[in-house]
mmCIF file of C-alpha atoms in Angstrom:
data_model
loop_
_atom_site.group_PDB
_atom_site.id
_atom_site.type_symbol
_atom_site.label_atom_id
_atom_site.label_comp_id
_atom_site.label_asym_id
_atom_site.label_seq_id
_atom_site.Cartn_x
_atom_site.Cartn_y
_atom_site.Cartn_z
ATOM 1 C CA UNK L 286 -19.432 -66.862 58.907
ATOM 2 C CA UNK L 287 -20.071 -70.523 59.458
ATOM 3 C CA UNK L 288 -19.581 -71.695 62.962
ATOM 4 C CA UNK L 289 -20.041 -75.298 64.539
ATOM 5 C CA UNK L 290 -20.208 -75.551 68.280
ATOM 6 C CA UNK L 291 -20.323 -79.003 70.047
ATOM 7 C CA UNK L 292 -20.796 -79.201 73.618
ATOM 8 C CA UNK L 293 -22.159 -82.382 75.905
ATOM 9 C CA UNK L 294 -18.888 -83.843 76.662
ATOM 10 C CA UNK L 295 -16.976 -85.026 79.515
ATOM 11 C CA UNK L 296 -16.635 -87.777 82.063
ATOM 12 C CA UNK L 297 -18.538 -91.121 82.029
ATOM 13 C CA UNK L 298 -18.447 -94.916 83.026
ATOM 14 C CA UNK L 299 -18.299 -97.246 80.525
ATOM 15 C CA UNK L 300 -21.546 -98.818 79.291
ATOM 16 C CA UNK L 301 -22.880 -95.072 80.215
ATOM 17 C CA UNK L 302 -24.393 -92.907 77.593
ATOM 18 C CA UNK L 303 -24.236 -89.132 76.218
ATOM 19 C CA UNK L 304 -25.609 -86.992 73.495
ATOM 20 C CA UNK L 305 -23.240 -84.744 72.113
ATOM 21 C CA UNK L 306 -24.511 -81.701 70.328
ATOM 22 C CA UNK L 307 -23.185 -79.613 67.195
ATOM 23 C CA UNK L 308 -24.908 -76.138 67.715
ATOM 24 C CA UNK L 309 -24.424 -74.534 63.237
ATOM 25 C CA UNK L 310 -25.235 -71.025 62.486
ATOM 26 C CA UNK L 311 -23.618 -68.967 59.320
ATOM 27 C CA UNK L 312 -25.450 -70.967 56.323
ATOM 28 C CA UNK L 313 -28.426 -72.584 55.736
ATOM 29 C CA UNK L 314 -28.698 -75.655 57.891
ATOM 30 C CA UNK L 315 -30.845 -77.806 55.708
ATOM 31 C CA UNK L 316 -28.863 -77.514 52.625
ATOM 32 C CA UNK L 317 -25.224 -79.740 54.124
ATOM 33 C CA UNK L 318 -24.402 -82.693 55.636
ATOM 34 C CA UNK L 319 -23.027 -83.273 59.167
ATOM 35 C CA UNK L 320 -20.393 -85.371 60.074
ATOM 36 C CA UNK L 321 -19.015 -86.466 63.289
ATOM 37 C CA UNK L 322 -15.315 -87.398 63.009
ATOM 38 C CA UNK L 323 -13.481 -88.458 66.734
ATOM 39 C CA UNK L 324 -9.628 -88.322 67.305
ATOM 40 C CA UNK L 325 -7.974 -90.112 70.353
ATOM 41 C CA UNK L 326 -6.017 -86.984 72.110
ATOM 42 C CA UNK L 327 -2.296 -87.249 70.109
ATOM 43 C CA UNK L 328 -3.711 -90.087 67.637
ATOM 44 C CA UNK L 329 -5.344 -89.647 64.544
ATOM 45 C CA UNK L 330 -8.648 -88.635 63.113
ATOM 46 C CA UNK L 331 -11.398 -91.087 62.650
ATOM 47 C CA UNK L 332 -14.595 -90.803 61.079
ATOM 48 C CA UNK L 333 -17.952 -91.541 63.005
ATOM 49 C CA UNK L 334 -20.881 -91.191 61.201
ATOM 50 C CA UNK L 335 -23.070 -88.550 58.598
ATOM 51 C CA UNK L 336 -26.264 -87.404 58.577
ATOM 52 C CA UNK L 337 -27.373 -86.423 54.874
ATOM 53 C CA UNK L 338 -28.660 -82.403 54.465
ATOM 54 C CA UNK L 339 -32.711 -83.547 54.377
ATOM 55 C CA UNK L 340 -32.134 -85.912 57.198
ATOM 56 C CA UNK L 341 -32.519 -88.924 54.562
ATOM 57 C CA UNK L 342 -30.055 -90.953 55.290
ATOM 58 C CA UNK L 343 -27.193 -91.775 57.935
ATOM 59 C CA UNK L 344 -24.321 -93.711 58.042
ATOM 60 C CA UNK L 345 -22.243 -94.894 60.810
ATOM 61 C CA UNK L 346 -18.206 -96.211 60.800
ATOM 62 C CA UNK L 347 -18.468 -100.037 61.913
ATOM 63 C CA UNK L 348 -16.999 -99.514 65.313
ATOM 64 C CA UNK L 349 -20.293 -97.187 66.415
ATOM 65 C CA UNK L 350 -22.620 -98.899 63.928
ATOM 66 C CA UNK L 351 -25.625 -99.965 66.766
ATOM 67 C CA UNK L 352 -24.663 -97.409 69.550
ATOM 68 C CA UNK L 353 -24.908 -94.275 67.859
ATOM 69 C CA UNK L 354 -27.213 -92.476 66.805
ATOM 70 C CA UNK L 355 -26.865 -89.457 64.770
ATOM 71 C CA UNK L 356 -29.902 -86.928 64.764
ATOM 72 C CA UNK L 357 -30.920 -83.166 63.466
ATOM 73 C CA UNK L 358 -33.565 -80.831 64.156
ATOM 74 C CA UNK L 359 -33.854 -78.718 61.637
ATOM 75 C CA UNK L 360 -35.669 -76.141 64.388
ATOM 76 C CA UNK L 361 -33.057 -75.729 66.150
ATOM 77 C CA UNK L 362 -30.132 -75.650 63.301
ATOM 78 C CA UNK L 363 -28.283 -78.875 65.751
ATOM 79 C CA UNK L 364 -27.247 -82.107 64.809
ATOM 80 C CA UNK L 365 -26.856 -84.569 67.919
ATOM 81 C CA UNK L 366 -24.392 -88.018 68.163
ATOM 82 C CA UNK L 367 -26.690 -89.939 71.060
ATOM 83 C CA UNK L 368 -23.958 -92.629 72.382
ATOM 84 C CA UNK L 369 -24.639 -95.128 73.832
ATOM 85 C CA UNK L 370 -22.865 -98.329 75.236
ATOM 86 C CA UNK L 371 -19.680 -96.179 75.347
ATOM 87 C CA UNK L 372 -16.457 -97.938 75.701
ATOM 88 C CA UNK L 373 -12.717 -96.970 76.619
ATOM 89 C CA UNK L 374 -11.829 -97.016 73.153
ATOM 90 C CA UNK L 375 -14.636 -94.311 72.155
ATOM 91 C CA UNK L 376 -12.525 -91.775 74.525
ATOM 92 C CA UNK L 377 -11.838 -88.973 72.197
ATOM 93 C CA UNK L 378 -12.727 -85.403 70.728
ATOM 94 C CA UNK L 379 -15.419 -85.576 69.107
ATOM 95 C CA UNK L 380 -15.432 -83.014 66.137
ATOM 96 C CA UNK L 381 -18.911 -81.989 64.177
ATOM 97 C CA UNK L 382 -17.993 -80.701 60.405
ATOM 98 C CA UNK L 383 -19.924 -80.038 57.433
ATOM 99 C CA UNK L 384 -19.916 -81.325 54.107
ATOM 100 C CA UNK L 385 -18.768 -79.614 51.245
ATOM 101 C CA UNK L 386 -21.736 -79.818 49.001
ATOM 102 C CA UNK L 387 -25.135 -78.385 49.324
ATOM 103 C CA UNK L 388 -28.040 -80.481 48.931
ATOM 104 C CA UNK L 389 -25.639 -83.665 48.169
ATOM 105 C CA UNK L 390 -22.833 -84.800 49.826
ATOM 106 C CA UNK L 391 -19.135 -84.156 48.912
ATOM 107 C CA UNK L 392 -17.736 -86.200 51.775
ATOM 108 C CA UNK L 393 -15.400 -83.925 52.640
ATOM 109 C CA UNK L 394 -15.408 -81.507 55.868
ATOM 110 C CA UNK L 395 -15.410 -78.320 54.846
ATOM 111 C CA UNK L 396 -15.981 -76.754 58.369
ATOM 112 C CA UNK L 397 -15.134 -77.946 61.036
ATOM 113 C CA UNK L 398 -16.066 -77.415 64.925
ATOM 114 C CA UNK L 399 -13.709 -77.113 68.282
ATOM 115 C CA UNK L 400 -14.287 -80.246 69.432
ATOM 116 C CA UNK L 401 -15.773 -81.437 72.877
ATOM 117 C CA UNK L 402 -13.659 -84.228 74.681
ATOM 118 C CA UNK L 403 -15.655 -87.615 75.714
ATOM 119 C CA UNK L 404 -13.537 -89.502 78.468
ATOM 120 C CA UNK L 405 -14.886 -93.145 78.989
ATOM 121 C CA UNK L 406 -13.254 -94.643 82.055
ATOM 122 C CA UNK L 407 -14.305 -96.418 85.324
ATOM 123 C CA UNK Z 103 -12.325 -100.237 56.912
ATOM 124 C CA UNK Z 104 -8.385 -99.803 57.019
ATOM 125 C CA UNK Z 105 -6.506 -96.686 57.588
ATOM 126 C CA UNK Z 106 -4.905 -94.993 54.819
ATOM 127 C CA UNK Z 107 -1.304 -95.267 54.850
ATOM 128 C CA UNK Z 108 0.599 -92.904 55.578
ATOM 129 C CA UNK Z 109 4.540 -91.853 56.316
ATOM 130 C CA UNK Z 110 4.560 -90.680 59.958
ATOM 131 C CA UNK Z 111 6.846 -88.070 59.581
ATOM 132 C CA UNK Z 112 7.776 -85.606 57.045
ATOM 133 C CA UNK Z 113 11.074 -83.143 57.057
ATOM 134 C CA UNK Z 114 12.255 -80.069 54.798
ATOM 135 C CA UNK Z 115 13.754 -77.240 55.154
ATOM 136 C CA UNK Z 116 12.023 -73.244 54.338
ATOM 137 C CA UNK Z 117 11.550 -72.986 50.317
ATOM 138 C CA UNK Z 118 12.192 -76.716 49.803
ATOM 139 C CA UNK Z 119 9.181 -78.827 48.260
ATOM 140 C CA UNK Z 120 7.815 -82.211 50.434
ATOM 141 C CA UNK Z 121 5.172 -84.835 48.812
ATOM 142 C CA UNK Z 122 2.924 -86.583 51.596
ATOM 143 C CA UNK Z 123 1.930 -89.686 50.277
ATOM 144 C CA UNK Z 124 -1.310 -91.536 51.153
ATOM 145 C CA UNK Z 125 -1.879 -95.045 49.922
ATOM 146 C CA UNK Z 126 -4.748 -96.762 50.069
ATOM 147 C CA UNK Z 127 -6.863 -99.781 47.850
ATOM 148 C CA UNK Z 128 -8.782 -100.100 44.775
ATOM 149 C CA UNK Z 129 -11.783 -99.890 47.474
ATOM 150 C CA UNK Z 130 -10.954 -96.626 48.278
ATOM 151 C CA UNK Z 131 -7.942 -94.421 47.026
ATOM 152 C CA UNK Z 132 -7.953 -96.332 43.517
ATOM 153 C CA UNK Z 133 -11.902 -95.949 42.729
ATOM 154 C CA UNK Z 134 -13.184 -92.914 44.004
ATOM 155 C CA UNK Z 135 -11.693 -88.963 43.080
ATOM 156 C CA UNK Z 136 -12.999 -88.464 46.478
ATOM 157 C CA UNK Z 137 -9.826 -87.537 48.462
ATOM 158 C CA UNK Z 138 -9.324 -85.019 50.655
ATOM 159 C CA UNK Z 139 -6.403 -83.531 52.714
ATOM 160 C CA UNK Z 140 -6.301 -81.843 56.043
ATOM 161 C CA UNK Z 141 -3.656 -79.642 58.112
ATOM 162 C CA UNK Z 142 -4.153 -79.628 61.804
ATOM 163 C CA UNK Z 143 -1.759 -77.290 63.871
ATOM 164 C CA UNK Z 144 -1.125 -78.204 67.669
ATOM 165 C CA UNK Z 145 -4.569 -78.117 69.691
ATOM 166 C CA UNK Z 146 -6.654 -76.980 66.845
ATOM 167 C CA UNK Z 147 -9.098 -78.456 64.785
ATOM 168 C CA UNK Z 148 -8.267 -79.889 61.519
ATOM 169 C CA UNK Z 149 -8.881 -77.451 58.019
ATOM 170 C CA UNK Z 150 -9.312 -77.846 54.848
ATOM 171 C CA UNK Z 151 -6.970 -78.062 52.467
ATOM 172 C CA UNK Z 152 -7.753 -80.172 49.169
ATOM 173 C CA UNK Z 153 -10.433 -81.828 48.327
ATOM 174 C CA UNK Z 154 -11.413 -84.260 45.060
ATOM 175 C CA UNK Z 155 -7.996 -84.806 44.246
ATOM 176 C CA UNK Z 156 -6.512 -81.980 43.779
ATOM 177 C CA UNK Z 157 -8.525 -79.067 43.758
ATOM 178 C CA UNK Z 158 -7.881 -76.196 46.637
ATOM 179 C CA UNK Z 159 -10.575 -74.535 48.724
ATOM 180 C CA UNK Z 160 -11.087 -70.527 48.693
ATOM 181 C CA UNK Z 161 -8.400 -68.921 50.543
ATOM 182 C CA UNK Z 162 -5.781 -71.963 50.404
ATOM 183 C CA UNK Z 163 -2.086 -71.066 49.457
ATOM 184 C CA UNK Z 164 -1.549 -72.549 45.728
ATOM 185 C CA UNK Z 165 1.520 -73.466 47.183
ATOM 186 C CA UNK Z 166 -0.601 -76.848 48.219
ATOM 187 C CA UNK Z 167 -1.486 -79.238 45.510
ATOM 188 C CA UNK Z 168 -3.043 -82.755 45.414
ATOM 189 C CA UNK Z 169 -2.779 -85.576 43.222
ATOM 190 C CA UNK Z 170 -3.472 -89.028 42.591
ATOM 191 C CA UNK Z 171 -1.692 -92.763 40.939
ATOM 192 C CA UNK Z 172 -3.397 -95.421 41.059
ATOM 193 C CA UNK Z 173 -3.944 -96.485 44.937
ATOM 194 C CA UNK Z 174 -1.517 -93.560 46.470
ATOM 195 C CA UNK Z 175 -2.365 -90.031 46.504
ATOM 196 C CA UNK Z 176 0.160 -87.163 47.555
ATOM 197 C CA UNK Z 177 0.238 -83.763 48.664
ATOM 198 C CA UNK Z 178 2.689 -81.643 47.826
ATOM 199 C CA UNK Z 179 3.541 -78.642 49.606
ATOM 200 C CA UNK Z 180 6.009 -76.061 47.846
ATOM 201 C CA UNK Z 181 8.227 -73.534 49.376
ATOM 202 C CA UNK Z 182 7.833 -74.553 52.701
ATOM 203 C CA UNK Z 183 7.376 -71.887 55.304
ATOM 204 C CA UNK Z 184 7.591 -71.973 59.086
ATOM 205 C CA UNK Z 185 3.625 -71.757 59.396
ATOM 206 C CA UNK Z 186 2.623 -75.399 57.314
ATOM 207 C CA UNK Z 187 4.672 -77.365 60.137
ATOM 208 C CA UNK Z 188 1.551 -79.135 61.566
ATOM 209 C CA UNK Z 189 0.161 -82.614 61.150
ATOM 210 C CA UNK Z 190 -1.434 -83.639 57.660
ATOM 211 C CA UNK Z 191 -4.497 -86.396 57.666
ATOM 212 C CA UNK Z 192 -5.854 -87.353 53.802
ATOM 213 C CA UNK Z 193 -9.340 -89.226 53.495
ATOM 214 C CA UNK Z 194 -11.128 -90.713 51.120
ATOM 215 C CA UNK Z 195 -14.499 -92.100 50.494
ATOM 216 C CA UNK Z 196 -14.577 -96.235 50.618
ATOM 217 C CA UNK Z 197 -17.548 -96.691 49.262
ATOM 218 C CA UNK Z 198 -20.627 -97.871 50.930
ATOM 219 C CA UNK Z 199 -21.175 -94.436 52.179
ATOM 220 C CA UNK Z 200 -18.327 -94.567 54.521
ATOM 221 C CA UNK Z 201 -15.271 -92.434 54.840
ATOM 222 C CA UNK Z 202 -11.684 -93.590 55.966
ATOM 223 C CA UNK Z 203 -8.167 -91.184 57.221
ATOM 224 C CA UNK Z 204 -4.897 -91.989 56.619
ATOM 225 C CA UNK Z 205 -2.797 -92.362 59.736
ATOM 226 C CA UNK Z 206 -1.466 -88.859 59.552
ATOM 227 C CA UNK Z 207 1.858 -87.212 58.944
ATOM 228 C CA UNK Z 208 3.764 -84.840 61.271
ATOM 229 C CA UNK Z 209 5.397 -82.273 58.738
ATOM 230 C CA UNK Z 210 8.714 -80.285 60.684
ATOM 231 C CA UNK Z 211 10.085 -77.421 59.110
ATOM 232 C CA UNK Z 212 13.970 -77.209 59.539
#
C-alpha cells in the first residue's frame, strides 16, 4: 500500500533552517508528483510547493518562493522541503502527498502523509 | 493567490443532505475542472474525496458528489451519518502551476 512518511521536524529560531523529508514506498516513485502542503495547528491547509514525477520542474506558493527548496532522489524513493529563512508564520505541519496522475500531474493529493510539526519561535 | 471561500460551518442532521460551497475566480474555480475536495477528521491527515469536479476516488461513499457553476463549486454530502462530521477543505488549480484551498468548513452532525 502507498505510504508517505515525513520526519525532520521540530523546534527552531527564526531565520534558522531545516530539511524536512517525505520517506514513499508502495508505488513506483518516479512515476508521481510530490507535494508539500502546511496547515497552521487548528487553521487551514495551505499549499507549499511540487516537485514534478521526473524531477523536471518545481513550483513553489509565493510565501516560500526563494526559501524553499523542494528536492528528490530518486535512490532513495524521498522527496526533501530544505527551508530556509524560516519565519513564525511558516510554524505548521508540514504534510508530503502525492499527485494523482502518473507521469503528469493531476494536482490533486491523492495520498497523503502524517505530517511532521515545524515550530518557528525565538 | 487568495483562499477559496468557504462557509465556516456546516449543520444537518443523520439522513439529511448538506452542499459545501467553495467560491473562487475566473483565475481559478471558473477556468480550470481542476477541483478537488478533502475530509479531515480531528488530528488526522486530510483524504481524498473528489477530485476534477466531481468524480470520486476508489473506495469513496457515492453518497459524496462534486460539482461546479461558474466561480463556486459544492460538495454535497447525502444521508449524513455520524462518521462524515469532520472538516472539509476544496482546492483548485490557479493556474501558473500553483494550487490554492478554500478556508475550510467544519461539518457537525446533529
Amino acid at each position: 500500500q502507498v505510504q508517505l512518511v515525513e520526519s525532520g521536524g521540530g523546534g527552531v529560531q527564526p531565520g534558522t533552517s531545516l530539511r524536512l523529508s517525505c520517506a514513499a514506498s508502495g508505488f513506483t516513485f518516479t512515476s508521481y508528483g510530490i507535494h508539500w502542503v502546511r496547515q497552521v495547528p487548528g487553521k487551514g491547509l495551505d499549499w507549499v510547493a511540487v516537485m514534478f514525477f521526473d524531477g523536471s520542474n518545481k513550483y513553489y506558493a509565493d510565501s516560500v518562493k526563494g526559501r524553499f527548496t523542494i528536492s528528490r532522489d530518486n535512490s532513495k524513493n524521498t522527496v526533501y522541503l530544505q527551508m530556509n529563512s524560516l519565519r513564525a508564520e511558516d510554524t505548521a505541519v508540514y504534510y508530503c502527498a502525492r499527485d494523482g496522475l502518473a507521469e503528469s500531474t493531476a494536482w490533486l493529493f491523492e495520498y497523503w502523509g502524517q505530517g511532521t510539526l515545524v515550530t518557528v519561535s525565538s | 493567490q487568495s483562499a477559496l471561500t468557504q462557509p465556516a460551518s456546516v449543520s444537518g442532521s443523520p439522513g439529511q443532505s448538506i452542499t459545501i460551497s467553495c467560491t473562487g475566480t475566473s483565475s481559478d474555480v471558473g477556468t480550470f475542472n481542476l477541483v478537488s475536495w478533502y475530509q479531515q477528521h480531528p488530528g488526522k491527515a486530510p483524504k481524498l474525496m473528489i477530485f476534477d469536479v466531481s468524480k470520486r476516488p476508489s473506495g469513496v461513499s457515492d453518497r459524496f458528489s462534486g460539482s461546479k457553476s461558474g466561480n463556486t463549486a459544492s460538495l454535497t454530502i447525502s444521508g449524513l451519518q455520524a462518521e462524515d462530521e469532520a472538516d472539509y477543505y476544496c482546492c483548485s488549480y490557479a493556474g501558473r502551476s500553483t494550487l490554492v484551498f478554500g478556508g475550510g468548513t467544519m461539518l457537525t452532525v446533529l
